[in-house]
mmCIF file of C-alpha atoms in Angstrom:
data_model
loop_
_atom_site.group_PDB
_atom_site.id
_atom_site.type_symbol
_atom_site.label_atom_id
_atom_site.label_comp_id
_atom_site.label_asym_id
_atom_site.label_seq_id
_atom_site.Cartn_x
_atom_site.Cartn_y
_atom_site.Cartn_z
ATOM 1 C CA UNK A 1 102.622 105.510 82.594
ATOM 2 C CA UNK A 2 102.479 105.257 86.384
ATOM 3 C CA UNK A 3 101.453 101.825 87.640
ATOM 4 C CA UNK A 4 100.847 100.579 91.161
ATOM 5 C CA UNK A 5 100.910 96.878 91.993
ATOM 6 C CA UNK A 6 99.655 95.742 95.390
ATOM 7 C CA UNK A 7 100.316 92.414 97.058
ATOM 8 C CA UNK A 8 100.112 90.759 100.456
ATOM 9 C CA UNK A 9 96.400 90.488 101.094
ATOM 10 C CA UNK A 10 94.712 87.330 102.277
ATOM 11 C CA UNK A 11 92.748 85.619 105.008
ATOM 12 C CA UNK A 12 93.915 86.006 108.592
ATOM 13 C CA UNK A 13 92.433 85.247 111.998
ATOM 14 C CA UNK A 14 91.540 88.039 114.418
ATOM 15 C CA UNK A 15 94.651 89.197 116.239
ATOM 16 C CA UNK A 16 96.864 88.200 113.335
ATOM 17 C CA UNK A 17 99.115 90.275 111.090
ATOM 18 C CA UNK A 18 99.561 90.980 107.403
ATOM 19 C CA UNK A 19 101.920 93.199 105.446
ATOM 20 C CA UNK A 20 100.715 94.827 102.258
ATOM 21 C CA UNK A 21 103.148 96.033 99.617
ATOM 22 C CA UNK A 22 102.650 98.455 96.745
ATOM 23 C CA UNK A 23 105.322 98.665 94.063
ATOM 24 C CA UNK A 24 105.281 101.785 91.906
ATOM 25 C CA UNK A 25 106.666 102.093 88.399
ATOM 26 C CA UNK A 26 106.756 104.962 85.951
ATOM 27 C CA UNK A 27 107.324 107.811 88.411
ATOM 28 C CA UNK A 28 110.135 109.176 90.514
ATOM 29 C CA UNK A 29 108.408 107.805 93.661
ATOM 30 C CA UNK A 30 110.511 109.675 96.224
ATOM 31 C CA UNK A 31 108.509 112.864 95.577
ATOM 32 C CA UNK A 32 105.130 111.124 95.859
ATOM 33 C CA UNK A 33 102.770 111.247 98.770
ATOM 34 C CA UNK A 34 101.687 107.632 99.242
ATOM 35 C CA UNK A 35 98.446 106.510 100.851
ATOM 36 C CA UNK A 36 96.521 103.369 101.670
ATOM 37 C CA UNK A 37 92.752 103.376 101.451
ATOM 38 C CA UNK A 38 90.234 100.629 102.097
ATOM 39 C CA UNK A 39 86.689 99.904 101.090
ATOM 40 C CA UNK A 40 84.448 97.463 102.879
ATOM 41 C CA UNK A 41 81.300 96.047 101.237
ATOM 42 C CA UNK A 42 78.507 98.616 101.216
ATOM 43 C CA UNK A 43 80.757 101.359 102.587
ATOM 44 C CA UNK A 44 82.609 104.297 101.116
ATOM 45 C CA UNK A 45 86.336 104.171 100.500
ATOM 46 C CA UNK A 46 88.208 105.508 103.531
ATOM 47 C CA UNK A 47 91.725 106.791 104.038
ATOM 48 C CA UNK A 48 93.742 104.489 106.271
ATOM 49 C CA UNK A 49 97.296 105.863 106.294
ATOM 50 C CA UNK A 50 99.509 108.468 104.632
ATOM 51 C CA UNK A 51 103.266 108.866 104.295
ATOM 52 C CA UNK A 52 104.801 111.993 102.833
ATOM 53 C CA UNK A 53 108.044 112.392 100.892
ATOM 54 C CA UNK A 54 109.550 113.555 104.193
ATOM 55 C CA UNK A 55 108.428 110.304 105.855
ATOM 56 C CA UNK A 56 105.770 111.961 108.015
ATOM 57 C CA UNK A 57 102.880 109.614 108.718
ATOM 58 C CA UNK A 58 99.220 109.932 109.586
ATOM 59 C CA UNK A 59 96.595 107.317 110.413
ATOM 60 C CA UNK A 60 92.867 106.910 110.716
ATOM 61 C CA UNK A 61 91.789 106.729 114.339
ATOM 62 C CA UNK A 62 90.472 103.217 113.800
ATOM 63 C CA UNK A 63 93.953 101.844 112.988
ATOM 64 C CA UNK A 64 96.248 103.958 115.162
ATOM 65 C CA UNK A 65 98.610 101.825 117.191
ATOM 66 C CA UNK A 66 97.907 98.754 115.037
ATOM 67 C CA UNK A 67 98.944 99.734 111.494
ATOM 68 C CA UNK A 68 102.276 101.138 110.323
ATOM 69 C CA UNK A 69 102.919 102.708 106.929
ATOM 70 C CA UNK A 70 106.476 102.869 105.605
ATOM 71 C CA UNK A 71 108.273 103.433 102.341
ATOM 72 C CA UNK A 72 111.481 102.290 100.655
ATOM 73 C CA UNK A 73 112.410 104.828 98.016
ATOM 74 C CA UNK A 74 115.178 102.646 96.607
ATOM 75 C CA UNK A 75 112.639 99.880 95.930
ATOM 76 C CA UNK A 76 109.864 102.321 94.976
ATOM 77 C CA UNK A 77 107.600 100.480 97.359
ATOM 78 C CA UNK A 78 105.231 101.477 100.145
ATOM 79 C CA UNK A 79 104.173 99.059 102.859
ATOM 80 C CA UNK A 80 101.319 98.735 105.310
ATOM 81 C CA UNK A 81 102.087 96.559 108.305
ATOM 82 C CA UNK A 82 98.808 95.538 109.920
ATOM 83 C CA UNK A 83 98.911 94.000 113.399
ATOM 84 C CA UNK A 84 96.197 92.919 115.817
ATOM 85 C CA UNK A 85 93.750 92.702 112.955
ATOM 86 C CA UNK A 86 90.035 92.837 113.674
ATOM 87 C CA UNK A 87 87.055 91.601 111.650
ATOM 88 C CA UNK A 88 86.145 95.225 110.949
ATOM 89 C CA UNK A 89 89.438 95.602 109.062
ATOM 90 C CA UNK A 90 88.030 93.344 106.358
ATOM 91 C CA UNK A 91 88.052 95.299 103.108
ATOM 92 C CA UNK A 92 89.716 95.749 99.767
ATOM 93 C CA UNK A 93 92.867 97.789 100.354
ATOM 94 C CA UNK A 94 94.020 100.230 97.684
ATOM 95 C CA UNK A 95 97.360 101.911 97.226
ATOM 96 C CA UNK A 96 97.289 105.546 96.085
ATOM 97 C CA UNK A 97 100.099 107.715 94.736
ATOM 98 C CA UNK A 98 99.869 111.490 94.562
ATOM 99 C CA UNK A 99 102.426 112.367 91.891
ATOM 100 C CA UNK A 100 103.544 115.987 91.678
ATOM 101 C CA UNK A 101 103.305 117.528 88.195
ATOM 102 C CA UNK A 102 104.694 121.028 88.348
ATOM 103 C CA UNK A 103 102.094 123.214 90.088
ATOM 104 C CA UNK A 104 99.546 120.418 90.277
ATOM 105 C CA UNK A 105 99.411 116.704 91.004
ATOM 106 C CA UNK A 106 97.719 113.577 89.777
ATOM 107 C CA UNK A 107 96.315 110.574 91.612
ATOM 108 C CA UNK A 108 97.055 107.008 90.627
ATOM 109 C CA UNK A 109 95.491 103.863 92.074
ATOM 110 C CA UNK A 110 96.349 100.220 92.350
ATOM 111 C CA UNK A 111 93.910 97.452 91.579
ATOM 112 C CA UNK A 112 93.287 96.606 95.231
ATOM 113 C CA UNK A 113 94.030 93.603 97.392
ATOM 114 C CA UNK A 114 91.496 91.783 99.556
ATOM 115 C CA UNK A 115 92.062 91.495 103.298
ATOM 116 C CA UNK A 116 89.696 89.235 105.198
ATOM 117 C CA UNK A 117 89.852 88.922 108.966
ATOM 118 C CA UNK A 118 87.811 85.970 110.167
ATOM 119 C CA UNK A 119 88.018 82.952 112.435
#
């Protein structure tokens, strides 16, 4: 059973930083595409950042230059470093793993961690 456990959310002032972590168990991890999504109240869930098994990264335009996704395959953990946070970054952040299964793949989700940016 693949499980994802997020941590690192909290309350931070505008301009501050947070680092989210997502520990994965039950899969090989190194083959997974890992993503961070977020969902603000009343809005749809949006893709924030992606890191492939080859360590290529991609970001939503709204976070480029402020957020950094990284992975540690030995620790089976993916991170999201968030700098220069803005009130509009307030949301529940979800970790997502795309686990390859032969010719297909399966998505797994964490439970989410709240990030609140407010003075």
